[in-house]
Short mmCIF file of C-alpha atoms and ligand atoms in Angstrom, two decimals:
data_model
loop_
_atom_site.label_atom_id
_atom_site.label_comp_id
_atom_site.label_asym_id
_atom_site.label_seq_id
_atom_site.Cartn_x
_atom_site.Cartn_y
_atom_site.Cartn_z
CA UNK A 1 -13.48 -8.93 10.03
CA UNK A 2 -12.34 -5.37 11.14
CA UNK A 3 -9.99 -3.38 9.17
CA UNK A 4 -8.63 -0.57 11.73
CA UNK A 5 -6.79 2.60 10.19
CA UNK A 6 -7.10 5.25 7.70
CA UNK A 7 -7.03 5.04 3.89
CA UNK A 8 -5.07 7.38 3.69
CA UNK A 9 -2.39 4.90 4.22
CA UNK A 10 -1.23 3.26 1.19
CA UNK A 11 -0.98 -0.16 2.89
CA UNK A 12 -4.55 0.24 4.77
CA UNK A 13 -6.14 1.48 1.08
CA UNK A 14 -4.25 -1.82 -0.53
CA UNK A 15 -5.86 -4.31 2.49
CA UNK A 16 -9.33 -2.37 2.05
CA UNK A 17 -9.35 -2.87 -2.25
CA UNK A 18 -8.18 -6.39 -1.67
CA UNK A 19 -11.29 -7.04 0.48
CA UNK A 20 -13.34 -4.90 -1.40
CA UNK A 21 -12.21 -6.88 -4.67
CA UNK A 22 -13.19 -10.16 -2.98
CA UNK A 23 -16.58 -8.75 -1.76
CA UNK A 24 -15.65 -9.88 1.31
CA UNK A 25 -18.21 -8.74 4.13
CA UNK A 26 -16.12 -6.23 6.98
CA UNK A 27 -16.36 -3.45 8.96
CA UNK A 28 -13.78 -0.50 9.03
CA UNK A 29 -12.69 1.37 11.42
CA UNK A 30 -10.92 4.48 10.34
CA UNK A 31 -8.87 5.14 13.08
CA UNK A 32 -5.95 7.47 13.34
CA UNK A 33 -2.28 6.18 14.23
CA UNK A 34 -1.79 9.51 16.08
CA UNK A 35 -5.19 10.65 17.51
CA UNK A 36 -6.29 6.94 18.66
CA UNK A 37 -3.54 5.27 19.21
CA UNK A 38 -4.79 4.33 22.89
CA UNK A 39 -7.43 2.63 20.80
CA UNK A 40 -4.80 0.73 17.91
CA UNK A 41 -2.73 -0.28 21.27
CA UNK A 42 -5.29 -1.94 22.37
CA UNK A 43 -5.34 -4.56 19.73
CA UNK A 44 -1.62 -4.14 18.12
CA UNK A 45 1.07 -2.69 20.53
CA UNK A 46 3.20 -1.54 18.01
CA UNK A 47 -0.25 1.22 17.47
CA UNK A 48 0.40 0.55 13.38
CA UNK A 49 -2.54 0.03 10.58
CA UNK A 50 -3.22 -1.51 8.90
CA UNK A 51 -4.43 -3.73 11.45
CA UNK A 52 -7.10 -6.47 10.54
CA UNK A 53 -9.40 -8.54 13.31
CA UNK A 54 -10.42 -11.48 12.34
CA UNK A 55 -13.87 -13.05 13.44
CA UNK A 56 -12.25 -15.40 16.24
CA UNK A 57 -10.66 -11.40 17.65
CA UNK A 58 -7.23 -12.48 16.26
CA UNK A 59 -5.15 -9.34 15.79
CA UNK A 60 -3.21 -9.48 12.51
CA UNK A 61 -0.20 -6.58 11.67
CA UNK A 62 1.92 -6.33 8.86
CA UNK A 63 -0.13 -5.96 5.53
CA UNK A 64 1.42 -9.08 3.73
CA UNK A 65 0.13 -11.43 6.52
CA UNK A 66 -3.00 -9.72 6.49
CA UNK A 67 -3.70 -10.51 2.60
CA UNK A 68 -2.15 -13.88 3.47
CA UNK A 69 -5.02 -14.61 5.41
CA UNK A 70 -7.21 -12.71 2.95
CA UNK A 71 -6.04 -14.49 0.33
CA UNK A 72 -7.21 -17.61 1.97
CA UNK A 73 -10.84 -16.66 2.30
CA UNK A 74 -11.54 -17.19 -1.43
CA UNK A 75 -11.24 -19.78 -4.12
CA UNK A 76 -7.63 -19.83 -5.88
CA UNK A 77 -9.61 -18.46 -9.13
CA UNK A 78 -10.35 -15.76 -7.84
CA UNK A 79 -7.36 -14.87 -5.70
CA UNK A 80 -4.98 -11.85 -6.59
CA UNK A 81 -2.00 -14.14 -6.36
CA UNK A 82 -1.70 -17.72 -7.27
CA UNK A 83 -0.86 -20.01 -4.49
CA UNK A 84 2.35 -21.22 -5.51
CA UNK A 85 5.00 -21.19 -8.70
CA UNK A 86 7.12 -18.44 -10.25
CA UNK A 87 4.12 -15.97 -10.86
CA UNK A 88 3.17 -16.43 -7.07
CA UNK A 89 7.05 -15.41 -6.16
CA UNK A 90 7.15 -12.80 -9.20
CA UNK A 91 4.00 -10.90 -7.17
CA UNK A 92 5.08 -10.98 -4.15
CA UNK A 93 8.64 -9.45 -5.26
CA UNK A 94 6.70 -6.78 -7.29
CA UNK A 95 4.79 -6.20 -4.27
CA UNK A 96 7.43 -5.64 -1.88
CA UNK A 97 9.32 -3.37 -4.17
CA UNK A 98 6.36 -0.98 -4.36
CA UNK A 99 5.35 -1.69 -0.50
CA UNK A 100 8.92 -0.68 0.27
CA UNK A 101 8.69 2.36 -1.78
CA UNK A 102 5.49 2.96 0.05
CA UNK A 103 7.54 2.30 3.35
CA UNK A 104 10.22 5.08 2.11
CA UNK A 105 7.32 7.82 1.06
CA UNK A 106 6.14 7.26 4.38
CA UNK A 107 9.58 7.38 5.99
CA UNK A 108 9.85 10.91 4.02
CA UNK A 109 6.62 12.53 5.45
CA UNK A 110 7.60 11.60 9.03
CA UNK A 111 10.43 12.91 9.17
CA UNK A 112 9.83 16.49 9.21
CA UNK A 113 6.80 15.56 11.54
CA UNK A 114 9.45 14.56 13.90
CA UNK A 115 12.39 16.25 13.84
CA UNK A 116 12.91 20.33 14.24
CA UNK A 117 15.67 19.73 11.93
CA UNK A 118 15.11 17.08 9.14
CA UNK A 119 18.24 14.89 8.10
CA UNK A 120 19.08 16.40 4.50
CA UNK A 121 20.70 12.74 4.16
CA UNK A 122 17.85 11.09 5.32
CA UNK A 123 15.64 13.01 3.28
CA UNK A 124 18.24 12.42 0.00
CA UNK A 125 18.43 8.83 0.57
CA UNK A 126 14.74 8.24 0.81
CA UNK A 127 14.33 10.17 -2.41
CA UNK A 128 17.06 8.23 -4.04
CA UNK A 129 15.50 5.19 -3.01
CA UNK A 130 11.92 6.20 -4.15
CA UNK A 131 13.32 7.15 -7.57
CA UNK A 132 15.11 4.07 -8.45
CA UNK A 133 12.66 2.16 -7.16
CA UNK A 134 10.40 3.47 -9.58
CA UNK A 135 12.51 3.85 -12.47
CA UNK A 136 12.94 -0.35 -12.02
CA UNK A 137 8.76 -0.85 -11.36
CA UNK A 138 9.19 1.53 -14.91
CA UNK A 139 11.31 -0.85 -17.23
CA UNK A 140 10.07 -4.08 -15.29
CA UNK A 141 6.26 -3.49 -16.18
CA UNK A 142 7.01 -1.57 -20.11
CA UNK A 143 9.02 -5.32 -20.72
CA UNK A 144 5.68 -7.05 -20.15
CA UNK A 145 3.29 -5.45 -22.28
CA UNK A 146 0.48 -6.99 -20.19
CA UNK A 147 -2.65 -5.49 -19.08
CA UNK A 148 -1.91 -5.69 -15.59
CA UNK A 149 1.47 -6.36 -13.95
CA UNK A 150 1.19 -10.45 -13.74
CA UNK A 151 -0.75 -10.72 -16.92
CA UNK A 152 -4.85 -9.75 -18.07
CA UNK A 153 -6.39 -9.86 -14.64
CA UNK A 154 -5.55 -7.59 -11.59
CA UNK A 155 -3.58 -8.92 -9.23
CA UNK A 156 -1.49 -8.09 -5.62
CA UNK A 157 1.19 -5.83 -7.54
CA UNK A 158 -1.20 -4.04 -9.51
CA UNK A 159 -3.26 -3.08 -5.77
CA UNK A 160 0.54 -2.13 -4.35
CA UNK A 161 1.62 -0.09 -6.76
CA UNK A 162 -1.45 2.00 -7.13
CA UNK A 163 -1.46 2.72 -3.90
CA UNK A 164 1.96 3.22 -3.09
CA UNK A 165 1.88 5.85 -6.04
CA UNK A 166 -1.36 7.56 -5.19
CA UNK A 167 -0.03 8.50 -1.66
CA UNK A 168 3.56 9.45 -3.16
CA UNK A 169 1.77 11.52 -5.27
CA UNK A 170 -0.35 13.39 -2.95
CA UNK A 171 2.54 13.38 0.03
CA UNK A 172 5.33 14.34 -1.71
CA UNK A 173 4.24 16.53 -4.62
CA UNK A 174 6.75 16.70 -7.69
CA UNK A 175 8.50 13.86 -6.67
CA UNK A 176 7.36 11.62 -9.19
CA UNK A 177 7.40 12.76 -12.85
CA UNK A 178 4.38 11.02 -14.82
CA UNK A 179 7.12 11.81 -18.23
CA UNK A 180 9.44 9.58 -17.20
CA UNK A 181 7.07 6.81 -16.25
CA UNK A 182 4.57 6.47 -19.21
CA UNK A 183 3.81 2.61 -18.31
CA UNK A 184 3.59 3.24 -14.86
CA UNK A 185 1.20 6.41 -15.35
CA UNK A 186 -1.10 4.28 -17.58
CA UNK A 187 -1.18 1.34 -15.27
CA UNK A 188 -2.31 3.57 -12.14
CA UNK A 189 -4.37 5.61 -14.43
CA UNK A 190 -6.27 2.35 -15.48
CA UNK A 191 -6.57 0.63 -11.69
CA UNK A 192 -7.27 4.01 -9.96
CA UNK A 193 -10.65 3.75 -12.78
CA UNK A 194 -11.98 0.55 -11.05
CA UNK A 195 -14.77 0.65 -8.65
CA UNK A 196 -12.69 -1.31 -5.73
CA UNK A 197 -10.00 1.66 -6.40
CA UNK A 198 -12.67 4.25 -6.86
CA UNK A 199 -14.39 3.45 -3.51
CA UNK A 200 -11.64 2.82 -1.34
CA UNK A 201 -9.85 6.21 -1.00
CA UNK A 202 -9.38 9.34 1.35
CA UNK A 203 -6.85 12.27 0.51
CA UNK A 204 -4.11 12.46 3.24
CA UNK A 205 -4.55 13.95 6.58
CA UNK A 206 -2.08 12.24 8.73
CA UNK A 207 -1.50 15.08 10.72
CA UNK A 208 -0.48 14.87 14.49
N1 GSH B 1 5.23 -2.61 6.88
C1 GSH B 1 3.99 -2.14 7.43
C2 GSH B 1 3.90 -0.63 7.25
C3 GSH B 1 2.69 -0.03 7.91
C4 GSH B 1 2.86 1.45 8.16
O1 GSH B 1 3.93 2.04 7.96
N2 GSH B 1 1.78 2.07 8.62
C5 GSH B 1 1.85 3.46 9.03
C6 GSH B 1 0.67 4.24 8.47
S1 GSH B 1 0.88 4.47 6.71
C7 GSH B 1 1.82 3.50 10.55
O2 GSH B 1 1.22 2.65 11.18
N3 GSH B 1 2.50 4.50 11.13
C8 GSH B 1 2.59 4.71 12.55
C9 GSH B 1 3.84 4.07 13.13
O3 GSH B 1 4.60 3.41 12.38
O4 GSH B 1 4.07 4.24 14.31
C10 GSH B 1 2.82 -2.84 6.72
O5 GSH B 1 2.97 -3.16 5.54
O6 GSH B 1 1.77 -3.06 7.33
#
């Protein structure tokens, strides 16, 4: 398998843990979505990362479909999800709430990249969205009083949080306030310690 794009992406970082996790054997290719996007467009024409190749040259997009297919490359033991049932559906929602935040934080940093003039409601609406989102990831995880988010072993929300955190962090400094978000700064605190986390990292520089 090839993983194409930077980890400085918090979705690319998430599909890179997951398959470091697994100790699953592939190569990466740390391509940028601006600088070699001739190179992206050659396998995905929408030029986005992540974007994973599987053996038979299949072109996967969209980071749940790539951990979907992940996901099915080890036993169900060891999976970060179950396969089915409420905890399987109680992931995935976790998951998407912190991917979308992700999506938002990301939204947020382009903006100015594109525009001469960024939308202030844009802008206020992103950071409205960011905020609530994780002032809900707050009082949903503090209610558990698990380890990790789906119980004592790591799973999918735990990698998409972390992630989607770390590059909120570093791309939008002061947006997030650690006081308000004890739980959440002791979950990320704990994940960002583990050697999948530790490995599978690069500051941003997606610059134009
Ligand atoms: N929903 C997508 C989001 C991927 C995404 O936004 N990737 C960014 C890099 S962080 C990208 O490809 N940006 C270039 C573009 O959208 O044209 C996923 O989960 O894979």
């Amino acid at each position: 398998m090839i993983l194409i794009g930077q980890y400085d992406s918090p979705f690319v970082r998430r599909v890179g843990i997951a398959l470091t996790t697994y100790g699953l054997a592939f190569e990466h290719r740390p391509w940028s979505v601006w600088g070699d996007a001739d190179k992206i467009a050659a396998h995905n024409p929408l030029r986005r990362v992540p974007t994973l190749l599987l053996p038979d040259g299949t072109a996967l997009v969209e980071t749940f479909a790539i951990l979907d297919a992940i996901d099915e490359r080890v036993p169900a033991e060891r999976a970060l999800l179950p396969r089915s049932g409420t905890a399987r559906r109680d992931g995935l929602r976790i998951a998407a709430l912190a991917s979308g935040l992700a999506d938002k934080a990301v939204s947020l940093l382009y903006e100015p990249m594109f525009r001469a003039n960024p939308s202030a409601d844009w802008t206020a609406r992103c950071r409205r969205q960011i905020a609530d989102t994780f002032a809900v990831l707050e009082a949903d995880l503090a209610a558990r009083g698990t380890r990790y988010w789906l119980g004592p072993a790591l799973s999918h929300p735990d990698v998409a949080f972390t992630c989607a955190l770390r590059f909120t962090r570093e791309a939008h400094p002061g947006l997030y306030d650690p006081t308000h978000h004890p739980t959440l700064e002791a979950h990320a605190r704990a994940c960002e310690a583990l050697p999948a986390f530790a490995a599978i990292y690069q500051p941003i520089t997606n610059v134009r």
